[in-house]
PDB file of C-alpha atoms and ligand atoms in Angstrom:
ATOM      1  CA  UNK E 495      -8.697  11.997 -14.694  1.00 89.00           C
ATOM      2  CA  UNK E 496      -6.114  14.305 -15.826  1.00 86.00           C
ATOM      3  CA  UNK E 497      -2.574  12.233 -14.716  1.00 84.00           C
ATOM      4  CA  UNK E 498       0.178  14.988 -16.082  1.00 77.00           C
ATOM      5  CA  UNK E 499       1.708  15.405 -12.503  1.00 72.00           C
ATOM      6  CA  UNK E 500       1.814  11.550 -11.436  1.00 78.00           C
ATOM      7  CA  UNK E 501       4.344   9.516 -13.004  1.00 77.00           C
ATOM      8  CA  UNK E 502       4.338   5.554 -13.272  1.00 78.00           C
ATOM      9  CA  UNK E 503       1.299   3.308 -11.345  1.00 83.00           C
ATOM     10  CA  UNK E 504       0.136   2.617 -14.757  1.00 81.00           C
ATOM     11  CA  UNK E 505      -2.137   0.041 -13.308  1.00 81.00           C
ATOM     12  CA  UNK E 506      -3.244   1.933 -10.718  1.00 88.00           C
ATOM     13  CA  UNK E 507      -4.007   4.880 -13.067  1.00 90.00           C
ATOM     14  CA  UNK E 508      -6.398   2.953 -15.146  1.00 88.00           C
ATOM     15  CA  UNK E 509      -8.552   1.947 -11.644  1.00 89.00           C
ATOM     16  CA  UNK E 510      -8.805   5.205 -11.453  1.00 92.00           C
ATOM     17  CA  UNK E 511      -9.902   6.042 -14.344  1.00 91.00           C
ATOM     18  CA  UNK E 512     -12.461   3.534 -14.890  1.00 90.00           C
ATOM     19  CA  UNK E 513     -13.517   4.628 -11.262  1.00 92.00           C
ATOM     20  CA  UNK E 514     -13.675   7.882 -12.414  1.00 91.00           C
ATOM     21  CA  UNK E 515     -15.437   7.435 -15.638  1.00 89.00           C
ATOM     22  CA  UNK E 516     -18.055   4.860 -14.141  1.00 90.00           C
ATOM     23  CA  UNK E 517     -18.631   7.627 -11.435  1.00 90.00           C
ATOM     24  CA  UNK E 518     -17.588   5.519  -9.085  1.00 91.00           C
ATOM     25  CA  UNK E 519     -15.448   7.082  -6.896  1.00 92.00           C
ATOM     26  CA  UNK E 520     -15.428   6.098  -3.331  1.00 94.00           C
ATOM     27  CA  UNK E 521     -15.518   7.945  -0.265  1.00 96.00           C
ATOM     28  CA  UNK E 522     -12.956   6.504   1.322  1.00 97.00           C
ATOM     29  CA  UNK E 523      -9.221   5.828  -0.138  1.00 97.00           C
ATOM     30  CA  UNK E 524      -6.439   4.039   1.518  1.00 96.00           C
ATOM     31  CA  UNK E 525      -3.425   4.596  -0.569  1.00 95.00           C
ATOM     32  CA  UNK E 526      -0.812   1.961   0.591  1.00 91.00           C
ATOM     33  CA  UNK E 527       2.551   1.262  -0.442  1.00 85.00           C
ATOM     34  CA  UNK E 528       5.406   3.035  -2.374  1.00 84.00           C
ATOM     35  CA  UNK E 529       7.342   5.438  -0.442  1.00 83.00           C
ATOM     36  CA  UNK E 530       5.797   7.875   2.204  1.00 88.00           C
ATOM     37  CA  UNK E 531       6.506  10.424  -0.197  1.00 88.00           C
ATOM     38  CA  UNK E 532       4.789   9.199  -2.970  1.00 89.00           C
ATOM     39  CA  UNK E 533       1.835   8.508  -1.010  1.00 93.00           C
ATOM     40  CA  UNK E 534       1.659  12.166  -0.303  1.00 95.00           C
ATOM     41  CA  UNK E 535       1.895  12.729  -4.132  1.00 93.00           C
ATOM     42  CA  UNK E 536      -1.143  10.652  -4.934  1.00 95.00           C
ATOM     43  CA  UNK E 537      -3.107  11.959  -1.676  1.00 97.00           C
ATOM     44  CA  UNK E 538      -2.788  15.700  -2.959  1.00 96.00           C
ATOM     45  CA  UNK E 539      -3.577  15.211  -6.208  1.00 96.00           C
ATOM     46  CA  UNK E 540      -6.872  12.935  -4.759  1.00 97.00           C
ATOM     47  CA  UNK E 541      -7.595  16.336  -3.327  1.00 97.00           C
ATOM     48  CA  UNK E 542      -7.041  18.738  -5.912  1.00 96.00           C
ATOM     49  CA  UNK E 543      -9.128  16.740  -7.936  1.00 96.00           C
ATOM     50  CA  UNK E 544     -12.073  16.438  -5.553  1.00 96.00           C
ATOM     51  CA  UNK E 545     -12.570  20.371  -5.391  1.00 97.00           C
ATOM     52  CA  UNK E 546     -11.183  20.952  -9.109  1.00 97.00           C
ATOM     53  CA  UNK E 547     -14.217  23.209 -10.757  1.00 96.00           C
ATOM     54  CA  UNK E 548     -12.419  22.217 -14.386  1.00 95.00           C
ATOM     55  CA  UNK E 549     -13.965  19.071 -15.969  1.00 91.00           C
ATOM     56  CA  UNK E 550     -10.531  17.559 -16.484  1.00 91.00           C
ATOM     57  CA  UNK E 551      -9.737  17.417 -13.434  1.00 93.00           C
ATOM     58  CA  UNK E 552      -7.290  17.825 -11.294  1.00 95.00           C
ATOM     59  CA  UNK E 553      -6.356  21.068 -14.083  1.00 94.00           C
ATOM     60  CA  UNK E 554      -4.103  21.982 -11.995  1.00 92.00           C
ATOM     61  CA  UNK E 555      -4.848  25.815 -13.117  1.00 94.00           C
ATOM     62  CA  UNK E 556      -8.107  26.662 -11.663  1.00 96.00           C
ATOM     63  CA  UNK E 557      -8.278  28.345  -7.970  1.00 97.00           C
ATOM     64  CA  UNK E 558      -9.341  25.403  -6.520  1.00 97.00           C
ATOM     65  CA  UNK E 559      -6.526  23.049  -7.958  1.00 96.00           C
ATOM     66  CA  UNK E 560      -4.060  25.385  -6.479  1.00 96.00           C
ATOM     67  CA  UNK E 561      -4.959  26.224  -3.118  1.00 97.00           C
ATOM     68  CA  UNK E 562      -5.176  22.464  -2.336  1.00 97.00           C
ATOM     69  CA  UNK E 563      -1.868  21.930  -3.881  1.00 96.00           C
ATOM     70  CA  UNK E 564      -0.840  24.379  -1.243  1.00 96.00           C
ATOM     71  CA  UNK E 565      -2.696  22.745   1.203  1.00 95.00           C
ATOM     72  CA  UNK E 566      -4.354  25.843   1.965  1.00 96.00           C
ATOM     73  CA  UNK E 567      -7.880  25.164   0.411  1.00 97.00           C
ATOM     74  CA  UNK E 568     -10.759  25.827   3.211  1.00 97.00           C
ATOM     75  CA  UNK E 569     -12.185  22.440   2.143  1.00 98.00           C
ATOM     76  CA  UNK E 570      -9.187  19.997   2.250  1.00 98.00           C
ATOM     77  CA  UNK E 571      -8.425  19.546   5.810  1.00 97.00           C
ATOM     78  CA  UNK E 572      -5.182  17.921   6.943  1.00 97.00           C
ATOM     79  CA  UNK E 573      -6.027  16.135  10.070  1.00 96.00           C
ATOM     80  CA  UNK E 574      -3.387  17.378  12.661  1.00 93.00           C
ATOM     81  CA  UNK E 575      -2.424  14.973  15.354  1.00 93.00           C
ATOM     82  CA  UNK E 576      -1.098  15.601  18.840  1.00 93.00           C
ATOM     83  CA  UNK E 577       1.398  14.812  21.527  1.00 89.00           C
ATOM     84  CA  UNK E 578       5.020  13.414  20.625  1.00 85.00           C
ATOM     85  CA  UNK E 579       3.752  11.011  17.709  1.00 85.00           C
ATOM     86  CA  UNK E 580       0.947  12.817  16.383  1.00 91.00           C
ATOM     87  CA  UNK E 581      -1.596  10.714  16.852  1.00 95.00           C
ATOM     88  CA  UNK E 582      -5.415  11.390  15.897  1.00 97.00           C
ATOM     89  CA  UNK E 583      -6.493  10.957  19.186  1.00 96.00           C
ATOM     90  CA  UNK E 584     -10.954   9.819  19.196  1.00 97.00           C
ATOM     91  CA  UNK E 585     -11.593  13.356  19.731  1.00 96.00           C
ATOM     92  CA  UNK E 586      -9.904  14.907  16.408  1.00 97.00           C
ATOM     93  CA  UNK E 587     -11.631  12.016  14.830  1.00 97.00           C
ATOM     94  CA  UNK E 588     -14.914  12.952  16.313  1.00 97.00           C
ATOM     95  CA  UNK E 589     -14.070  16.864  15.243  1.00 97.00           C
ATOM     96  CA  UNK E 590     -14.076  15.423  11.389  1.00 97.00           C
ATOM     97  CA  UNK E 591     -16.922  13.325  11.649  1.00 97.00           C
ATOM     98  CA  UNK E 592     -19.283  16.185  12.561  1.00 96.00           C
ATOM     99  CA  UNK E 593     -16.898  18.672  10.211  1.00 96.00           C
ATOM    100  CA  UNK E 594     -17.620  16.314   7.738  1.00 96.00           C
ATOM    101  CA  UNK E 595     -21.543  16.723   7.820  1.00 95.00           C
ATOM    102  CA  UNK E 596     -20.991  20.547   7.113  1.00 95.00           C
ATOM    103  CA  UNK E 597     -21.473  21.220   3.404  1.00 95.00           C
ATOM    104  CA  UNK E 598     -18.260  22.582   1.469  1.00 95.00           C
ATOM    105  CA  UNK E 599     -17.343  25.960   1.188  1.00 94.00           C
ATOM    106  CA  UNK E 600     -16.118  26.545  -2.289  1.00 94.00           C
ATOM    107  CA  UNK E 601     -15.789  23.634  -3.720  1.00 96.00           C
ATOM    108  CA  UNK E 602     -18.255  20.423  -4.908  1.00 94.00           C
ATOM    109  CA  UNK E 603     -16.504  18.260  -2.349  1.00 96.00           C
ATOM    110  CA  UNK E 604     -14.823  18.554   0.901  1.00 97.00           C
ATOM    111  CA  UNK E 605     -11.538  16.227   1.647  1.00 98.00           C
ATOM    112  CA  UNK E 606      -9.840  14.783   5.144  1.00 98.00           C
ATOM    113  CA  UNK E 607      -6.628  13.594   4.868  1.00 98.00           C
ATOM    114  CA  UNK E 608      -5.297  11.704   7.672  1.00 98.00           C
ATOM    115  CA  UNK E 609      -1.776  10.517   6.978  1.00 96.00           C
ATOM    116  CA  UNK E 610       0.637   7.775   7.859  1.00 94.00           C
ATOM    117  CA  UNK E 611      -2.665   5.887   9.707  1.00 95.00           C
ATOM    118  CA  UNK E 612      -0.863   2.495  10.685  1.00 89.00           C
ATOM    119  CA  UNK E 613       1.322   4.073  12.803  1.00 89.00           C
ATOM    120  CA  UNK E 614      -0.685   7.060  13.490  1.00 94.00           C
ATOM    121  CA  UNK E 615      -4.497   6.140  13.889  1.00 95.00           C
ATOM    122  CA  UNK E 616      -4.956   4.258  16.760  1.00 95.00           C
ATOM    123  CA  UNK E 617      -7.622   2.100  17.231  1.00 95.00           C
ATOM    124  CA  UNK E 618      -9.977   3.829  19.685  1.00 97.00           C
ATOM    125  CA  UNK E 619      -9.816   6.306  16.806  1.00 97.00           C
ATOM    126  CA  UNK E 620     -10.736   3.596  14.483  1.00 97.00           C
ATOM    127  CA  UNK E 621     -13.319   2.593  15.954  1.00 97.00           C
ATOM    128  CA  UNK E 622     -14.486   5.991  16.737  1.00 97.00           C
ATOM    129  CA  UNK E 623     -14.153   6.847  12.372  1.00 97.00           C
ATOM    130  CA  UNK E 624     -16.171   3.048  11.530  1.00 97.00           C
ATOM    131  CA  UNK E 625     -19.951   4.291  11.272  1.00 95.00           C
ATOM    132  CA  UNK E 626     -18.850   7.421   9.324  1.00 96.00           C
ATOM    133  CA  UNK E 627     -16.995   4.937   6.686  1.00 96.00           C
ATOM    134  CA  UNK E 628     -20.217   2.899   6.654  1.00 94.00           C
ATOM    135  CA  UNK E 629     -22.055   5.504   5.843  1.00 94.00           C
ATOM    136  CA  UNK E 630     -19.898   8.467   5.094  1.00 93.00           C
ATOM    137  CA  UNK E 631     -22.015  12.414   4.308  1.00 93.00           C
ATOM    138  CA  UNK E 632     -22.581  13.130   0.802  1.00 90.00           C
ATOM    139  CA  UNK E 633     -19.585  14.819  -1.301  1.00 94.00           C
ATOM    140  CA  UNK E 634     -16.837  13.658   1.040  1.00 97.00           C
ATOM    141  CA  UNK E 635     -13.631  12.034   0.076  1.00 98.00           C
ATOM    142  CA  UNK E 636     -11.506  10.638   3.281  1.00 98.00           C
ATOM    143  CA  UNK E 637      -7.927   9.801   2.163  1.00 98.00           C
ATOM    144  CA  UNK E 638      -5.982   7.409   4.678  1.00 98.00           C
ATOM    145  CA  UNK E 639      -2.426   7.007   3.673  1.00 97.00           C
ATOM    146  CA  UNK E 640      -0.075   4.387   5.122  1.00 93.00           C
ATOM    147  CA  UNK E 641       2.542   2.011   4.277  1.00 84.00           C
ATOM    148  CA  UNK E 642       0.789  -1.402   5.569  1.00 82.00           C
ATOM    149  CA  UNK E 643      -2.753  -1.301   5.504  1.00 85.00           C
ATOM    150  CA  UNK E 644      -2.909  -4.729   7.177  1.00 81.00           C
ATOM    151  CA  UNK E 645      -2.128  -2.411  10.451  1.00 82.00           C
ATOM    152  CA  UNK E 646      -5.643  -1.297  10.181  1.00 90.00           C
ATOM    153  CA  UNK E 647      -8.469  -2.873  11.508  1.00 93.00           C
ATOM    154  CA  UNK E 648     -10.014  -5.003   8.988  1.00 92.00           C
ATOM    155  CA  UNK E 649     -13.677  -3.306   9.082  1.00 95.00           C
ATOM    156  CA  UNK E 650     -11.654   0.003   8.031  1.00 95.00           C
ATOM    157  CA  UNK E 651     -10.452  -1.265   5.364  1.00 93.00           C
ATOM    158  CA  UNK E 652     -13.480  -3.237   4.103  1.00 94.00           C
ATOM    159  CA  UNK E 653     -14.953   0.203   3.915  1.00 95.00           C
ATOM    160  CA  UNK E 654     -12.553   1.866   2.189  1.00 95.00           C
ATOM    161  CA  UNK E 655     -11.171   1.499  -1.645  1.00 93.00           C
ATOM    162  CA  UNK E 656      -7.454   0.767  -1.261  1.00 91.00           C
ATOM    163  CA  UNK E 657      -4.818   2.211  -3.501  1.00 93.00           C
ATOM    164  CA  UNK E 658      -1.777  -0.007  -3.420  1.00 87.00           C
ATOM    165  CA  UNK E 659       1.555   2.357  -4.902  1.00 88.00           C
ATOM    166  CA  UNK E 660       4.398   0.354  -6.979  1.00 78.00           C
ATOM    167  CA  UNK E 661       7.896   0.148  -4.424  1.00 72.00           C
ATOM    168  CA  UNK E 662       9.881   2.589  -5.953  1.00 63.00           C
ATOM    169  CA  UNK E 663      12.832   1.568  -4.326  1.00 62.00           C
ATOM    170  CA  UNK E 664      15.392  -0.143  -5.948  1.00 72.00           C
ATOM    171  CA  UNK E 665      16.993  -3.353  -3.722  1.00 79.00           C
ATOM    172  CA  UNK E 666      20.281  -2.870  -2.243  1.00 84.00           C
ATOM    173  CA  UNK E 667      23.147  -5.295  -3.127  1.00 89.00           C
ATOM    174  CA  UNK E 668      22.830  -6.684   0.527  1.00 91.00           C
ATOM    175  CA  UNK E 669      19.078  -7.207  -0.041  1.00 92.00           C
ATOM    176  CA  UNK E 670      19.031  -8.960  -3.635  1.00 93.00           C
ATOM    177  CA  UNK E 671      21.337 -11.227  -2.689  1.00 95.00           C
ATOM    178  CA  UNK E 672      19.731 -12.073   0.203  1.00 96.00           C
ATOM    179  CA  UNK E 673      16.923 -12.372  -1.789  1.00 97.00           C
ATOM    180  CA  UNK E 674      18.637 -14.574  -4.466  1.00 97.00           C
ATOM    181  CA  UNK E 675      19.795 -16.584  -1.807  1.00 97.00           C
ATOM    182  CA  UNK E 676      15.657 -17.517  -0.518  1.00 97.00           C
ATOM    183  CA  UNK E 677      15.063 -17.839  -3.976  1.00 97.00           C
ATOM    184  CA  UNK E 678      17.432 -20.403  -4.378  1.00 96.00           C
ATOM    185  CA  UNK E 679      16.771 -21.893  -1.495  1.00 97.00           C
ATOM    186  CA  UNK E 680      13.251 -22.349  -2.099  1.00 96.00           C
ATOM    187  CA  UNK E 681      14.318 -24.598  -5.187  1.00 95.00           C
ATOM    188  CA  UNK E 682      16.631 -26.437  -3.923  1.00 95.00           C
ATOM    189  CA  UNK E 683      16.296 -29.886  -2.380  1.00 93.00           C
ATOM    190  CA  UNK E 684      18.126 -28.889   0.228  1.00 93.00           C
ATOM    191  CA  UNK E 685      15.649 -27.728   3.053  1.00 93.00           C
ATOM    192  CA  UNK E 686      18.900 -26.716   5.241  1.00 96.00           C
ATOM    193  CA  UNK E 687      19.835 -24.363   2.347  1.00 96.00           C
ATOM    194  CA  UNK E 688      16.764 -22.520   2.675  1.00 96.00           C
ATOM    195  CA  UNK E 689      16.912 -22.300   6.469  1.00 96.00           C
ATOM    196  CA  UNK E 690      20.084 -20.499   6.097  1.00 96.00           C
ATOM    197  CA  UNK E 691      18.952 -18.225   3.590  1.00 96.00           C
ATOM    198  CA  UNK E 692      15.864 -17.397   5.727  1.00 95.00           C
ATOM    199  CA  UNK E 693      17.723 -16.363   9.009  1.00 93.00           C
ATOM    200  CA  UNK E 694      19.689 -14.137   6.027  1.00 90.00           C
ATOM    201  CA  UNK E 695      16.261 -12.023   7.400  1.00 94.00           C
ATOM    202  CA  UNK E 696      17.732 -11.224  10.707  1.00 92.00           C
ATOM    203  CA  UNK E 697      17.683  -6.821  10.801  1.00 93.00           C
ATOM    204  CA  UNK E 698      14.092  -5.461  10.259  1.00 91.00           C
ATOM    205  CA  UNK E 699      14.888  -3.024   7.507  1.00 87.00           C
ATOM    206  CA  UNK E 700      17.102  -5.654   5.483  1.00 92.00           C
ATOM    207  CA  UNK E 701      14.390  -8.201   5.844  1.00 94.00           C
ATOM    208  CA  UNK E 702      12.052  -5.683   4.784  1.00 90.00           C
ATOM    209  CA  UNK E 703      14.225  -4.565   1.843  1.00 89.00           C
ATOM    210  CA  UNK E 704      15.142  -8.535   1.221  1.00 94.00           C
ATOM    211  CA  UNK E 705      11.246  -9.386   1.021  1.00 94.00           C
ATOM    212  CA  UNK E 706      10.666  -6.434  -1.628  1.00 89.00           C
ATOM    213  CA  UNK E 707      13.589  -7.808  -3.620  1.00 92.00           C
ATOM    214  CA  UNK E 708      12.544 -11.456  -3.862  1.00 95.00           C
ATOM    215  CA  UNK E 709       8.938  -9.909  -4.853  1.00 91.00           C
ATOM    216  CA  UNK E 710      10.791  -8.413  -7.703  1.00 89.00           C
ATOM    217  CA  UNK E 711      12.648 -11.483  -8.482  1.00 93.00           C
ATOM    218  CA  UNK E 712       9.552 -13.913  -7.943  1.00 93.00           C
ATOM    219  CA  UNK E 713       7.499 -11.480 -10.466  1.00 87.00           C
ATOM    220  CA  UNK E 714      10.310 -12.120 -12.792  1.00 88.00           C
ATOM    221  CA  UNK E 715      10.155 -15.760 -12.923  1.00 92.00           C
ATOM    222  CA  UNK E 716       6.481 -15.621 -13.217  1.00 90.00           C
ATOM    223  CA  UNK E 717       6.900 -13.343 -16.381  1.00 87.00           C
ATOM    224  CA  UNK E 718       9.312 -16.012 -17.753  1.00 90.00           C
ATOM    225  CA  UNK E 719       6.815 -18.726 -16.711  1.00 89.00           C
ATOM    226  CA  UNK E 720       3.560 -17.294 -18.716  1.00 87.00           C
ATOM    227  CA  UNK E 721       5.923 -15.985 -21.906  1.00 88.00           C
ATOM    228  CA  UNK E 722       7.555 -12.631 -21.572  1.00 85.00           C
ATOM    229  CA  UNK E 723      11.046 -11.807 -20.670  1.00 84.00           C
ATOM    230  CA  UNK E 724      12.584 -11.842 -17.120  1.00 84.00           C
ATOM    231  CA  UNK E 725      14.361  -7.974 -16.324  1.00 80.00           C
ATOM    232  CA  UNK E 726      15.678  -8.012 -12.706  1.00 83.00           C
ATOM    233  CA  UNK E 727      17.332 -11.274 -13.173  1.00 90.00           C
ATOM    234  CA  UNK E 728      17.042 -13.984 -15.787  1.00 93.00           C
ATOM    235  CA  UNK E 729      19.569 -16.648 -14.330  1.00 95.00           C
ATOM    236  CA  UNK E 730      17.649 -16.677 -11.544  1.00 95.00           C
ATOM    237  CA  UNK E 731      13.681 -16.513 -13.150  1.00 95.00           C
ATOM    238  CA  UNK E 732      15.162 -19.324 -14.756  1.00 95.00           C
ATOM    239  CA  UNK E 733      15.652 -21.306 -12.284  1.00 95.00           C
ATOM    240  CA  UNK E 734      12.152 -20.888 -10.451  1.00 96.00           C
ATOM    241  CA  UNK E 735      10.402 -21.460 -13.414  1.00 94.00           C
ATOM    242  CA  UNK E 736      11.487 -24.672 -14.029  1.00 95.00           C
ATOM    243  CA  UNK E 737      10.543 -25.315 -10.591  1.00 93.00           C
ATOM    244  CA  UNK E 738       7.073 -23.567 -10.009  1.00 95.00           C
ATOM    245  CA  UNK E 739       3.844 -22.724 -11.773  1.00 94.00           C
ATOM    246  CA  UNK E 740       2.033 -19.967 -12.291  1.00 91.00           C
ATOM    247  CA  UNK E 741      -0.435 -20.767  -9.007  1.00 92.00           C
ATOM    248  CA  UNK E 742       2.665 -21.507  -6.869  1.00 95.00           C
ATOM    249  CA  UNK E 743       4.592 -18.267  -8.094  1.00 94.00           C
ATOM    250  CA  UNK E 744       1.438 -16.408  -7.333  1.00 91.00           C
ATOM    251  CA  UNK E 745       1.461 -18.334  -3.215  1.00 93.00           C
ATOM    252  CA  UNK E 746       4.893 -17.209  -2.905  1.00 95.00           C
ATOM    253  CA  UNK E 747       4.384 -13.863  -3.496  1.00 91.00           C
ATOM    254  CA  UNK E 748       1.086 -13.848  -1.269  1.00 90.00           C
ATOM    255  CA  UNK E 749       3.310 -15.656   1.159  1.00 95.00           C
ATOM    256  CA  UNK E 750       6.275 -12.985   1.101  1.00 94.00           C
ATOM    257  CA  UNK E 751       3.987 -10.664   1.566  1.00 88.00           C
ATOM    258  CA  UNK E 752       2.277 -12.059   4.682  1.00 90.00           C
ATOM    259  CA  UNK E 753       5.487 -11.644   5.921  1.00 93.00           C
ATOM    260  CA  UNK E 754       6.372  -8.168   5.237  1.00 89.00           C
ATOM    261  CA  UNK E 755       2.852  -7.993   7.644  1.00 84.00           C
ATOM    262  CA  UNK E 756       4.177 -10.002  10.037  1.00 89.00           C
ATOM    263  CA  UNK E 757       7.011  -7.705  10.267  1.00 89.00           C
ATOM    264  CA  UNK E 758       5.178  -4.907  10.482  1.00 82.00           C
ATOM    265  CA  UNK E 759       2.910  -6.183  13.354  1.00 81.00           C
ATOM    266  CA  UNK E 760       6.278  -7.196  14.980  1.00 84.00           C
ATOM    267  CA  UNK E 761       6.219 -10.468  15.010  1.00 91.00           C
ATOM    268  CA  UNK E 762       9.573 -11.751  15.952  1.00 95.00           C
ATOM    269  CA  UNK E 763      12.334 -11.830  12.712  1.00 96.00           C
ATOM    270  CA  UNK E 764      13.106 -15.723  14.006  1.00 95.00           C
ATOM    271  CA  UNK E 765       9.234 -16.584  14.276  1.00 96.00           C
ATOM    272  CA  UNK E 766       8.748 -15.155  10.645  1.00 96.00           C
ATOM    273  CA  UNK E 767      11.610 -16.528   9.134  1.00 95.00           C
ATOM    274  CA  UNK E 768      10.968 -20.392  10.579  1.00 96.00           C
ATOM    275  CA  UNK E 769       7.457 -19.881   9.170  1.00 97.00           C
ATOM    276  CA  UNK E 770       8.668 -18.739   5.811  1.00 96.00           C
ATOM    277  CA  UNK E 771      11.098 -21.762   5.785  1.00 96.00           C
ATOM    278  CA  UNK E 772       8.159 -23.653   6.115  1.00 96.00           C
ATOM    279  CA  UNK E 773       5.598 -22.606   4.156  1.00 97.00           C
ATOM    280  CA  UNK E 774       7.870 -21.892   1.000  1.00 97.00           C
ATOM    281  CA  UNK E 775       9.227 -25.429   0.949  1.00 96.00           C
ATOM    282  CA  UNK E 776       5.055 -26.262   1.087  1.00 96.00           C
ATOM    283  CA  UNK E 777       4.653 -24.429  -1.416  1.00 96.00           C
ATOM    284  CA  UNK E 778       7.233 -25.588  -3.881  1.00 94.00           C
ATOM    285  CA  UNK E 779       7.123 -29.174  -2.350  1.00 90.00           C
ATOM    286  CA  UNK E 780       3.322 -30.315  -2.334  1.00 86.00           C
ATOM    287  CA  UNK E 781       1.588 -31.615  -5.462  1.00 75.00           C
TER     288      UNK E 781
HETATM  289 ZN1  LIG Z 714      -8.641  22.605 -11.254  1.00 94.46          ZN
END
C-alpha cells in the first residue's frame, strides 16, 4: 500500500500492509480515533485505493485515484444523511445494501462511506446494516468512521476490522496537570488524594482531554518500566514505575479508557470519576 499522503500511524500502517499483502483486506473498516479530520484522511485514501487501477495503489495519478479524492468517483458513495443531524435513517441504509449488490461501474471495487457513525448511525440503522456485514457482496469495502466505536453495537463491530488513529492532539496545560495530578494520586497512599484529583474530571471536554493526557503519561511510565526512555514526562514515569508493573500499567490504561466510554455513553462525570477512584487504587493496591 502506497502511504506517501498519510503521515504518522506507523503501527497502523504496517496492519495495513500485512492486510494488504496477505490479501486480506476486509469488507468492513471502522476507523476510530484521532481527530474527525484525520479520520476523513484515512477514509479517502481507503477509497482511492479500493478503485485505484495502478498496482501500487492508492497512485494517486490514475483516473480512478483522483475522482475519489474528489469524492466524485461513480463508485465511492458518501452516504448522505437527513433531517437536522444527518442521520442514516434504516431506509438510506437499506438504499446501500441493495446498491451494494450492483456490480461497480469503473472500478474493481465499489466503496460506502458512512461517517461520524456513533453519533450518526442509529441503531434501527444498525440493525438494519448487520446481515450485510455478515455477509457483505463481493468487491465491497464499507468504511464506518467515528470517534468511539464502543457507541456501536457490539455485533457491528465484531464484523468489522477496526482502525484505531493515534490522538493527535497535544494535552492542554489544564489537562496534563490534571492528569499529573490522577497520576499521582494513584501512587500515593493517600486514597483522599486521589479522590480529589478524580473530581479534577468535572467538565466533559477537560475530562476527556485529562483522560488522553494521563494515557500519554501512563504510556510513558510503562516505557520507563520495560527499558526505554520516558518523553512526555520523566519525573512523573518515574514515579509510577516504581509503583506499578507492566500488567498493572497495561489495567490502567484499559481502565482510563473504559472511562473515556463511559463518557461518551454519558454516564454521569461524578459516577465515572467515583468508579475510577476505585478501581485505580485496585489496581495499584491488590497483590
Ligand atoms: Zn490510482
Amino acid at each position: 500500500m502506497n502511504f506517501s499522503r498519510l503521515e504518522g500511524n506507523d503501527n497502523l500502517k504496517k496492519t495495513l500492509m500485512e492486510l494488504e499483502s496477505a490479501n486480506r483486506m476486509p469488507h468492513a473498516v471502522i476507523i476510530s480515533g484521532g481527530s474527525e479530520e484525520k479520520r476523513g484522511e484515512l477514509s479517502l485514501h481507503l477509497s482511492m485505493w479500493a478503485v485505484c487501477s495502478d498496482s501500487d495503489k492508492p497512485c494517486g495519478k490514475c483516473k480512478n485515484c483522483l475522482n475519489a479524492h474528489e469524492k466524485a468517483h461513480s463508485d465511492v458513495y458518501y452516504a448522505k444523511g437527513s433531517g437536522k443531524t444527518n442521520i442514516y435513517n434504516k431506509e438510506e441504509i437499506e438504499r446501500v445494501i441493495r446498491d451494494a449488490s450492483v456490480k461497480p461501474n469503473q472500478a474493481d471495487r465499489k466503496v460506502y462511506v458512512l461517517e461520524e457513525c456513533d453519533k450518526r448511525l442509529p441503531v434501527i440503522s444498525q440493525n438494519a446494516f448487520l446481515k450485510t456485514l455478515e455477509e457483505p457482496p463481493q468487491d465491497v469495502l464499507f468504511i464506518m468512521t467515528c470517534e468511539n466505536p464502543m457507541a456501536l453495537l457490539e455485533t457491528i463491530r465484531s464484523r468489522a476490522v477496526i482502525f484505531t488513529l493515534e490522538s493527535d492532539r497535544t494535552p492542554s496545560g489544564n489537562a496534563l496537570s490534571a492528569a499529573k495530578e490522577i497520576a499521582e494520586g494513584m501512587v500515593s497512599s493517600s486514597e483522599m488524594r486521589l479522590m480529589k484529583a478524580t473530581y479534577l474530571l468535572n467538565e466533559r471536554a477537560l475530562a476527556l482531554d485529562a483522560l488522553d493526557a494521563l494515557i500519554l503519561l501512563l504510556r510513558d511510565g510503562l516505557a520507563l518500566c520495560l527499558g526505554a526512555e520516558a518523553e512526555l514526562d520523566p519525573e512523573t514515569a518515574e514515579r509510577l514505575c516504581r509503583k506499578l508493573t507492566r500488567s498493572k500499567f497495561l489495567k490502567a490504561i484499559e481502565l482510563t479508557r473504559d472511562a473515556k466510554s463511559k463518557i461518551y455513553s454519558n454516564v454521569s462525570l461524578k459516577l465515572i470519576s467515583v468508579w475510577l477512584c476505585a478501581e485505580y487504587r485496585r489496581n495499584v493496591w491488590q497483590k
